[in-house]
XYZ file of C-alpha atoms in Angstrom:
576
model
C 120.729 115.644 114.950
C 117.274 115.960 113.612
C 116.111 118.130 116.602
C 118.017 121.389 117.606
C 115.049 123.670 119.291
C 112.761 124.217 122.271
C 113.764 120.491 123.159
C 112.909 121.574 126.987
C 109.633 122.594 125.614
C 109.123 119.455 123.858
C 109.657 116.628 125.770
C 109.752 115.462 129.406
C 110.992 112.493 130.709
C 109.962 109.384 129.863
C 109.379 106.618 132.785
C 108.986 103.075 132.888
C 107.643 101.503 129.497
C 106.438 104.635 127.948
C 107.689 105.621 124.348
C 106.255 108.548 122.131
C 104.255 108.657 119.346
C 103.219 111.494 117.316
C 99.967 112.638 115.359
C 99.768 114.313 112.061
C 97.886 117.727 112.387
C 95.718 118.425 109.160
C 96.819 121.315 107.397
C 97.487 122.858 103.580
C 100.349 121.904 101.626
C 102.056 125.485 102.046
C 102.215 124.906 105.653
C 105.015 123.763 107.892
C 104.502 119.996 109.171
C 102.584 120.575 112.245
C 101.906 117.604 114.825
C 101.838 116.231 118.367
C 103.508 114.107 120.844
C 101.994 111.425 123.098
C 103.024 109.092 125.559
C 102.027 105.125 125.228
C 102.373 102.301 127.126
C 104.430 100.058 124.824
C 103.806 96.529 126.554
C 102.472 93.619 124.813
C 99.502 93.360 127.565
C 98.237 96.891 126.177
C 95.745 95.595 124.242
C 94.807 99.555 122.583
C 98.297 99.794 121.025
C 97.779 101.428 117.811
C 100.464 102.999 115.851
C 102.631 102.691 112.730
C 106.475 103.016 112.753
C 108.205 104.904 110.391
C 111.809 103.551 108.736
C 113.872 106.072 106.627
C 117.263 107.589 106.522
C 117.877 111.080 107.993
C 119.699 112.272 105.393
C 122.178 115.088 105.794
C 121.801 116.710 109.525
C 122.533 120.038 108.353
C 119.772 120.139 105.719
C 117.049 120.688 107.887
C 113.675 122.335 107.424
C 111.564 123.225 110.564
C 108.480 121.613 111.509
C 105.744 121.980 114.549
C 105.907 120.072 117.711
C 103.528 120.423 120.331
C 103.373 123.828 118.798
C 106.919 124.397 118.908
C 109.650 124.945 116.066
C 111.567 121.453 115.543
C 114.342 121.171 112.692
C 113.819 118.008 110.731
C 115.919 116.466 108.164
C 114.843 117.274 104.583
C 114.151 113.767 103.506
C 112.119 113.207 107.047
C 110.081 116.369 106.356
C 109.567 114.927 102.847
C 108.561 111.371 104.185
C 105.714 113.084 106.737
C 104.777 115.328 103.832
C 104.404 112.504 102.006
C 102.102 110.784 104.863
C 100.256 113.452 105.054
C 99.243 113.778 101.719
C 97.998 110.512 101.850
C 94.760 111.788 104.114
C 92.759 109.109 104.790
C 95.635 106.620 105.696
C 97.537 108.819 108.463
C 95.850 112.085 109.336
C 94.907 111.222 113.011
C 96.895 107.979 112.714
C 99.981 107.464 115.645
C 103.097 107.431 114.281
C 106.920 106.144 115.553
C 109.530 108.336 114.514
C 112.664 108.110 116.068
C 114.361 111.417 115.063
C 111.047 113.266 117.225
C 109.932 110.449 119.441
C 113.001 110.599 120.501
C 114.732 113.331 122.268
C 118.013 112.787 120.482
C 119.790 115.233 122.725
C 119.270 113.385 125.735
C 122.134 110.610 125.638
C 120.833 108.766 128.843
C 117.309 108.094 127.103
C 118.520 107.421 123.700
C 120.289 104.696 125.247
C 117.371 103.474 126.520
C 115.240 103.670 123.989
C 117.623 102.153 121.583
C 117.311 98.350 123.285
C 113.671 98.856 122.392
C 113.456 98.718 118.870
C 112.514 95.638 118.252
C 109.771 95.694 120.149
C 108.789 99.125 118.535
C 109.086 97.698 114.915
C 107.592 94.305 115.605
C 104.470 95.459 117.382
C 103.625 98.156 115.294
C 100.257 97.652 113.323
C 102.583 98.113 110.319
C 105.984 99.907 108.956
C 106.091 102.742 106.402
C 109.632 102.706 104.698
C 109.897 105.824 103.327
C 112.702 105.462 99.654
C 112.787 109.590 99.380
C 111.669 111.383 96.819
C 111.898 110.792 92.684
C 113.982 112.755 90.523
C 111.469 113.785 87.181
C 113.687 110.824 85.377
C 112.632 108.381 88.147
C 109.093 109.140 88.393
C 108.461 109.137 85.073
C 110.183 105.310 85.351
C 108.055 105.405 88.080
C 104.689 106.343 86.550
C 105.294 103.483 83.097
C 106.266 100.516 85.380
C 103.254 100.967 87.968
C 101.020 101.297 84.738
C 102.036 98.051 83.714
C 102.150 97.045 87.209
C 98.512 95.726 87.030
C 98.633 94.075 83.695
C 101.737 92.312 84.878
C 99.900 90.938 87.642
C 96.807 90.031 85.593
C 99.213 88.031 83.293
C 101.317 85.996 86.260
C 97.169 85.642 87.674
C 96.357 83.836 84.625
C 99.525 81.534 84.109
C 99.621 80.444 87.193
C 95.543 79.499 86.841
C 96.503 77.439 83.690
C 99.174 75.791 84.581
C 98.742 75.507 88.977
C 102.284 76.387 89.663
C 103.443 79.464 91.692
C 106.214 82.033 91.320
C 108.914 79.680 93.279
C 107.672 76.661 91.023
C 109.387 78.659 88.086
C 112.529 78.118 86.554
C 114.785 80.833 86.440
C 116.192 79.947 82.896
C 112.522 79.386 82.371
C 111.187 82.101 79.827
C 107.273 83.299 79.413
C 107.280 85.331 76.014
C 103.945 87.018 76.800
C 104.979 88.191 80.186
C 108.301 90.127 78.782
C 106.857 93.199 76.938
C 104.933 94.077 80.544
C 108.125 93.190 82.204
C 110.780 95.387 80.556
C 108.419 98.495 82.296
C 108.217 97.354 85.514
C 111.832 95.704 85.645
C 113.404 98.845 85.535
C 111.883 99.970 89.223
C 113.972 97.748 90.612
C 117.438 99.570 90.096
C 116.252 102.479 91.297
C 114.603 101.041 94.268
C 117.803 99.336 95.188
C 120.516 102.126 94.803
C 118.463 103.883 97.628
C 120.670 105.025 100.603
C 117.955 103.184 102.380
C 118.901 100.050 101.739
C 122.400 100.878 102.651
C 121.818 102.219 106.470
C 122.587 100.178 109.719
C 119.270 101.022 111.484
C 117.158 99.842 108.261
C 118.167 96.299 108.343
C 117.002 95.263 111.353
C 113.449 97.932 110.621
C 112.784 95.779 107.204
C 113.786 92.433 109.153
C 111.500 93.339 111.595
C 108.559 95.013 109.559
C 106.002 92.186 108.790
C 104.588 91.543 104.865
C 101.364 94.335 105.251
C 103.955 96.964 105.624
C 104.384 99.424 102.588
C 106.905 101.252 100.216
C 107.103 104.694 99.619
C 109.185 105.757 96.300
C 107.377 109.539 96.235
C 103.604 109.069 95.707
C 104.322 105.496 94.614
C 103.488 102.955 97.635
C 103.540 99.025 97.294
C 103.221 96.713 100.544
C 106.363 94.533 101.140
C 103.981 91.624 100.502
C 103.677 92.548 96.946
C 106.622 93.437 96.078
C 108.161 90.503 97.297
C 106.036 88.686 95.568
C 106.796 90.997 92.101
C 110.522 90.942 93.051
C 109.425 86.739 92.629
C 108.137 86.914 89.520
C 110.940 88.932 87.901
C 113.641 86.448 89.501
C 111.485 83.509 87.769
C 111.284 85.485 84.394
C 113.301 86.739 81.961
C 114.306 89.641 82.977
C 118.187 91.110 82.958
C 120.538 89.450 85.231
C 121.574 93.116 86.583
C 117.851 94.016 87.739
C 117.833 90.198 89.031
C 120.835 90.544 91.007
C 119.251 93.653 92.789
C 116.515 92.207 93.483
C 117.701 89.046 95.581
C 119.843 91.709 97.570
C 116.659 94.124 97.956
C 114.857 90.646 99.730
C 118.110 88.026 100.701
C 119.252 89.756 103.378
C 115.670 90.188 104.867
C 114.896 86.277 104.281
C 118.432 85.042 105.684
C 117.713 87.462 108.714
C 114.113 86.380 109.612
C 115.444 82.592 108.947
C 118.223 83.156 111.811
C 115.552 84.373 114.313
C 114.348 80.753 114.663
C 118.020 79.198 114.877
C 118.761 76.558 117.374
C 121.459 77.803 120.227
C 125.235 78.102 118.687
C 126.176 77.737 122.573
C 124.929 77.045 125.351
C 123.547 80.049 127.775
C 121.820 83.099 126.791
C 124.718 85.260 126.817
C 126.374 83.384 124.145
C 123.493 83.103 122.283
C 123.327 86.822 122.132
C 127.008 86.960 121.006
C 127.097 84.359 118.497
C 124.094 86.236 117.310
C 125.535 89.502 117.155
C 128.666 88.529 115.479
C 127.109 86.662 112.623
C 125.016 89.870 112.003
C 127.838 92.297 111.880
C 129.007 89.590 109.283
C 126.164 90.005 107.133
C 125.953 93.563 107.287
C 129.501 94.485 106.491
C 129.152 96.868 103.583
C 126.188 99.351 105.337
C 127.075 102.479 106.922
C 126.156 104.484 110.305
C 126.402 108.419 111.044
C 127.800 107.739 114.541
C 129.902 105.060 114.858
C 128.056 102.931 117.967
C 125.648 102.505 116.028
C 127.040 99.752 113.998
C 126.839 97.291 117.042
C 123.654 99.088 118.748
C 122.082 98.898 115.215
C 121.564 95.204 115.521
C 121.283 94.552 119.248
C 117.124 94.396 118.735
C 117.767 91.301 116.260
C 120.534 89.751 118.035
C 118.083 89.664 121.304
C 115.295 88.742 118.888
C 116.653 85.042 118.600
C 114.498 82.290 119.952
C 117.877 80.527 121.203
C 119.070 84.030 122.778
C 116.239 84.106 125.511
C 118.292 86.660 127.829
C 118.148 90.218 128.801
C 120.900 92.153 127.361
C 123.869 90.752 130.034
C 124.469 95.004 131.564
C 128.324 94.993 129.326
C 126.260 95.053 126.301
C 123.361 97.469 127.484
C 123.259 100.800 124.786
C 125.306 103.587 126.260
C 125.579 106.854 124.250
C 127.496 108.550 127.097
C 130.760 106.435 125.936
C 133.323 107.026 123.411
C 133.319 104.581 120.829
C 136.805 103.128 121.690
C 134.966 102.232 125.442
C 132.016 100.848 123.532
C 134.410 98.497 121.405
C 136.499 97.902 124.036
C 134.072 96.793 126.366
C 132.156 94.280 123.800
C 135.494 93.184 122.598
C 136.365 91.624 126.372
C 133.242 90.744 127.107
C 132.938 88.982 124.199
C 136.349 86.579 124.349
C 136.038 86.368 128.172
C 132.662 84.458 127.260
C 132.873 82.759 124.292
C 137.116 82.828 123.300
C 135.811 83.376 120.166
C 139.074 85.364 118.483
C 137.753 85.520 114.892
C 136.746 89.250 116.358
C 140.830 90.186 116.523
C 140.677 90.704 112.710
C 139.440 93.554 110.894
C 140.224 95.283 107.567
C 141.121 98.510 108.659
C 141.079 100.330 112.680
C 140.930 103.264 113.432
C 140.488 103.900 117.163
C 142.868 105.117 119.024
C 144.310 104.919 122.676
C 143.492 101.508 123.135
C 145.377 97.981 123.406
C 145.951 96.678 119.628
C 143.746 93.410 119.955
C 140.711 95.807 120.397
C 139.019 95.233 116.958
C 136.859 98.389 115.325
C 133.925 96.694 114.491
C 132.816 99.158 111.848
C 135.814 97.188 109.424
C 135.019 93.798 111.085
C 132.211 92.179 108.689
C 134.853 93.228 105.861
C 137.044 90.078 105.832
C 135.400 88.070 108.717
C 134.499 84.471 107.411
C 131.495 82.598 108.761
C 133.813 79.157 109.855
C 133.939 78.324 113.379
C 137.343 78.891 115.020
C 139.467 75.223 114.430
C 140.124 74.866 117.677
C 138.810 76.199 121.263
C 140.680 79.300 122.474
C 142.573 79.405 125.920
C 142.212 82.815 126.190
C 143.164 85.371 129.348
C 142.821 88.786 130.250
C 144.685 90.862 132.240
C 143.873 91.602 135.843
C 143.492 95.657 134.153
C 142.223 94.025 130.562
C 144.080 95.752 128.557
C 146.879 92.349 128.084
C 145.264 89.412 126.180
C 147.546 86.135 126.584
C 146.503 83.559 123.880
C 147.992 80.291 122.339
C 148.654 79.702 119.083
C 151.284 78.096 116.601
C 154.352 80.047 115.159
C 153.862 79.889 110.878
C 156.911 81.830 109.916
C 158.663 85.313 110.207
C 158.052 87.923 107.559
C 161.105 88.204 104.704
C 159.816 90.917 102.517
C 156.415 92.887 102.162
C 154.580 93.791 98.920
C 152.257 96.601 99.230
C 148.919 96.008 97.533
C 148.533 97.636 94.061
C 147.209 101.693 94.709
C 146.077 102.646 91.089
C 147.575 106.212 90.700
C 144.412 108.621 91.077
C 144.793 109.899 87.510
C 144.306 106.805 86.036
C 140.622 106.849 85.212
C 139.582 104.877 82.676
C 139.480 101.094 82.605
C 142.374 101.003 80.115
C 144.646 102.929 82.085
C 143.791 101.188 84.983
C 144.896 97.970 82.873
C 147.946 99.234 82.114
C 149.025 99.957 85.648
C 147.741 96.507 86.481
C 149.986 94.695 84.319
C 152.873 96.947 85.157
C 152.567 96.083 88.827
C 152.125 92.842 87.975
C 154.639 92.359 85.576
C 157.566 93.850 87.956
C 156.586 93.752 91.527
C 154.277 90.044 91.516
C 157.117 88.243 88.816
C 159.561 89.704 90.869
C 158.621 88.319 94.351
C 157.356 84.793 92.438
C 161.012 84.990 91.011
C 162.091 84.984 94.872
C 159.642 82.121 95.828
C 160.520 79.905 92.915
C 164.454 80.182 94.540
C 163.078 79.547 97.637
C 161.312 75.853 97.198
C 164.116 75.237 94.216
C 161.347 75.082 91.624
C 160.686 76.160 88.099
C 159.380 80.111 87.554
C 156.198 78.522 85.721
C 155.719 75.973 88.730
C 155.939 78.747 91.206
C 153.665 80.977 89.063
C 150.994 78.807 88.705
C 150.609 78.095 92.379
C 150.382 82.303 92.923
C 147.395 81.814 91.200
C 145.706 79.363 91.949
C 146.307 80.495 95.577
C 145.762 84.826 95.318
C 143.973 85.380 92.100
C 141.154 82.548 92.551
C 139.496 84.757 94.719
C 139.349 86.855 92.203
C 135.517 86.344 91.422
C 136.542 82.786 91.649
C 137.376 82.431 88.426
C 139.484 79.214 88.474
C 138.571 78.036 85.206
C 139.804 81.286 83.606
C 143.268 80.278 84.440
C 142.764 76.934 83.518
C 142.269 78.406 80.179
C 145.287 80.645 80.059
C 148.215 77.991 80.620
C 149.982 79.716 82.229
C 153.776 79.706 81.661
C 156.876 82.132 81.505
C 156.279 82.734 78.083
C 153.331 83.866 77.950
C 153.963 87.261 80.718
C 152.289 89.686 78.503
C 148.947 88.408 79.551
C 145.551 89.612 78.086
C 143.272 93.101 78.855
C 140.985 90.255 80.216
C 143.303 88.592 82.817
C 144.646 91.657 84.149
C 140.529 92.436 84.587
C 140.187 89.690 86.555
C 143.307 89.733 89.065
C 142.791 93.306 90.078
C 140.768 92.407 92.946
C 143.091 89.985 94.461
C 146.125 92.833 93.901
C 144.497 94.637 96.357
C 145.843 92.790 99.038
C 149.379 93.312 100.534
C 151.743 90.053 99.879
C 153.928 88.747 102.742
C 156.495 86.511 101.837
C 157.604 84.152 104.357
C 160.871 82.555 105.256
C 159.947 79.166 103.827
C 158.363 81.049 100.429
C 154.956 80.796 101.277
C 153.181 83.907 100.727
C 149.766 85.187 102.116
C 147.503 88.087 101.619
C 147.192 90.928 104.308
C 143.781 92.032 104.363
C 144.454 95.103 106.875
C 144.428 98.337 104.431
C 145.475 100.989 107.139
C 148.791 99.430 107.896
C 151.674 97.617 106.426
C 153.951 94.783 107.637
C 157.173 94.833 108.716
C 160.307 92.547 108.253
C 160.518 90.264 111.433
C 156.783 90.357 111.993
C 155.752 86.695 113.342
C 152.789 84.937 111.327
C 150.689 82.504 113.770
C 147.286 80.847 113.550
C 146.125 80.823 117.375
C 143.785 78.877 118.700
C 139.925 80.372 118.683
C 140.623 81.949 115.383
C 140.015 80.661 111.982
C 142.584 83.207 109.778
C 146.318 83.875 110.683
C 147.386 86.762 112.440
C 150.735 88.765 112.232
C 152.059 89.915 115.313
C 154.726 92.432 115.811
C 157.476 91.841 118.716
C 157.463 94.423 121.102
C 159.791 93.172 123.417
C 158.143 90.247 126.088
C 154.809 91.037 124.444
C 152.914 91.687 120.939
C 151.377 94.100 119.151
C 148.615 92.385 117.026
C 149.285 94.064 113.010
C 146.206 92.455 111.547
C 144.684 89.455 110.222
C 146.183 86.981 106.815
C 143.520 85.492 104.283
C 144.481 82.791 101.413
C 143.699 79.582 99.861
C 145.613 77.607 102.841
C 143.598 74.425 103.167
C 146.894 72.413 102.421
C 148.574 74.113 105.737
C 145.787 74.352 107.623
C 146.072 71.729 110.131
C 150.172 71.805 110.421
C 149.182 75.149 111.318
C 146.935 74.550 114.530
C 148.616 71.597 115.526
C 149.807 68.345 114.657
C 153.795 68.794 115.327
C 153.850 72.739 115.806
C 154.358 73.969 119.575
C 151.580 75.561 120.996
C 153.275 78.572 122.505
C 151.508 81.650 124.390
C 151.366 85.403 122.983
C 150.781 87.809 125.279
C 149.181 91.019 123.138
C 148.278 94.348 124.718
């Protein structure tokens, strides 16, 4: 935690719709950060609100370096001490100025409050006069990077100024295979900003999403000294995606901005269902989608992080129903638990079942972690409605579904041995696995449907290796055929990806990929699409009942609807 002392000195209890807000005391720069706390009214009928909120990532909670609050010693994070260092040296913007910070405004040790402050954050953010997002501090490499692309920062301007005068388009008019030779020279400086901007753990961090969503286009960046509002560097980051610039810096740049644009576009969504609740839900889920790759130092925070947004939604118009409602006090497995039935009791929606990896422990096996759930989860609406049922305890979850086909023979996913560092050794072990253990199990499938090895091959990959980047007209290239097994450096390059997966090989010879990367599947697991889902599942016979293994993801379009219907029984699974 970012606090550790005198927190009985420090704060008392909040009441009502008070939050905290703290002041910057002047002082020199050999000094200890020295501030206070005050208590606000945060309502949208108090008309003297006046604060700015700051977003940044703690950092590591061990590296701490003590500050003053309300006179008494407070250990801060490093990088928060350097962020309100930072603020302070910037005098005539924040000395005097209120402030939002959770790590102080905040008593982090007090569970109750922080889960009552937590439901608040949107409010904070989006009524704040305007958010700081503090990037940490430059290495000398990075600010000299730093110092060259802001010097050309101006002149860039002044030349994107002048084109557009002459020729009365704007940034979004441009082409982006359109070139502008006089812009480039300018460009190459300030293009390289970008990278380093990007590869900030800021931009990686659960809480930060919904802060930049939420922070409005007068708020600024802070890369050391080096500030820009989010208004202009959106509309730089513009520029360089309309220009000539490298299509690595470009790449970063529609990430830095995408997510924020896709985010503030859902806000004004119609309803996905109908009712508040589910509005909240569908909401919810489609975020934890988006944000599958950031990270979170405790583990609630990955759904708590993006309650503010989900609640934020036009369509949502609800209080938080009281299953969803913050609580710090539980352990994780209660907090996924709970969502997890609350969530199919209201909706069926059983996409949620499936999740690359689990790790929680002493609950039913249906209970997805929802740190590993935006990992494989697809946007598609389930195919069909779910008939879903809980247990009178809830810990049993009968569904219906249709029986695919009982698992023959697993293939584990290719594990590169951890001394193979380079890319060519990593090649190598690539084609080895592929040559024995893929060939091999094609071998078996070819028997299966009494086709020809090259027939059988070629429908592996189109089917596992297209995913692969998508590269479909790579293989269409290659021919492939059983002569030609000693495939190049540049296919093996390409199907690495999609040997990450585990194979299952049905009865029939179809095979699919297992996504889960904790676990492994057994010989007389069952393979069924049920109904509310949109990927197979493989369940694992445990006498009367099931225990859910994980979730199945492949080019299936051809089985698809044989698989949730048509002649197929419908039959129930009972899961705990």
């Amino acid at each position: 935690m970012a606090g550790q002392s005198s927190h009985s000195a420090v704060y008392r209890r909040l009441q009502g719709s008070l939050i905290r807000t703290l002041r910057l005391l002047p002082g020199s720069p050999q000094d200890p950060i020295r501030c206070i706390l005050r208590e606000v009214d945060l309502t949208r009928q108090n008309r003297s609100l006046n604060y700015q909120a700051l977003s940044y990532v703690w950092g590591d909670p061990a590296d701490t370096i003590p500050i003053l609050v309300n006179g008494h010693e407070f250990h801060a994070t490093r990088n928060l001490n350097d962020a309100l260092r930072q603020l302070c040296q910037a005098r005539k913007e924040f000395y005097e100025q209120e402030i939002w910070v959770d790590a102080v405004c905040i008593n982090q040790e007090d569970l109750d409050e922080k889960s009552k402050q937590v439901p608040r954050m949107a409010d904070i953010y989006s009524m704040a006069n305007r958010v700081v997002i503090w990037l940490g501090c430059n290495s000398l490499e990075e600010e000299d990077v730093f110092r060259r692309g802001f010097e050309c920062r101006s002149k860039l301007h002044e030349l994107y100024v002048r084109n557009i005068a002459s020729t009365g388009t704007s940034f979004h008019d441009w082409s982006y295979e359109e070139t502008h030779p006089e812009l480039d020279e300018a460009e190459k400086e300030t293009m390289d900003i970008w990278p380093l901007m990007s590869r900030r753990p800021w931009f990686t961090r659960i809480w930060t999403v919904q802060e930049f969503c939420l922070a409005g286009d007068s708020s600024i960046f802070y890369a050391g000294a080096h500030s820009m509002t989010v208004g202009a560097l959106k509309l730089w980051g513009n520029a360089g995606l309309a220009s000539s610039s490298t299509s690595r810096n470009k790449t970063e740049m529609r990430t830095m901005f995408g997510r924020r644009m896709w985010f503030q576009d859902q806000l004004s969504l119609s309803a996905t269902y109908s009712g508040g609740a589910f509005n909240v839900v569908s909401a919810l889920l489609e975020l934890i989608v988006r944000t599958g790759c950031v990270t979170t130092s405790v583990p609630h925070d990955r759904i708590y992080g993006l309650l503010a947004l989900a609640t934020q939604a036009p369509s949502a118009h609800c209080n938080l129903p009281e299953e969803l409602q913050p609580n710090y006090l539980l352990s994780y497995e209660s907090v996924c638990t709970t969502y997890a039935q609350f969530i199919i009791s209201r909706t069926g929606d059983l996409r949620i079942l499936l999740c690359s990896q689990n790790n929680l422990r002493g609950v039913p096996s249906w209970i997805p972690d929802f740190r590993y759930l935006g990992m494989i989860h697809t946007l598609d609406n389930p195919g069909t409605p779910s008939m879903a049922s809980l247990s009178s305890d809830r810990n049993r979850l009968t569904v219906q579904g249709s029986l695919i086909g009982q698992c023959l023979k697993y293939i584990p996913p290719w594990n590169p041995t951890a001394e193979n560092h380079t890319e060519e050794d990593l090649n190598f072990d690539a084609r080895r696995y592929f040559q024995t253990v893929i060939i091999s199990l094609v071998q078996q499938v070819s028997e299966f449907g009494n086709q020809s090895f090259d027939s059988a091959l070629n429908e592996f990959v189109d089917l596992h290796v297209r995913r692969a980047d998508d590269l479909t007209w790579f293989f269409k290239q290659e021919n492939l055929d059983s002569s030609r097994l000693d495939f190049s450096d540049h296919f093996f390059k390409t199907i690495k990806s999609a040997m990450a997966y585990g194979k299952i090989l049905l009865e029939d010879g179809i095979i699919l990929d297992f996504v889960r990367q904790d676990t492994s599947v057994e010989p007389g697991d069952v393979v069924c699409m049920l109904k509310g889902s949109n990927l197979p599942s493989v369940l694992r016979p445990k006498g009367e009942v099931y225990e859910l293994v994980g979730g199945c993801c492949s080019d299936f379009s051809r089985n698809y609807h044989s698989w949730i219907g048509g002649t197929r029984e419908v039959i129930q699974f009972t899961l705990e």
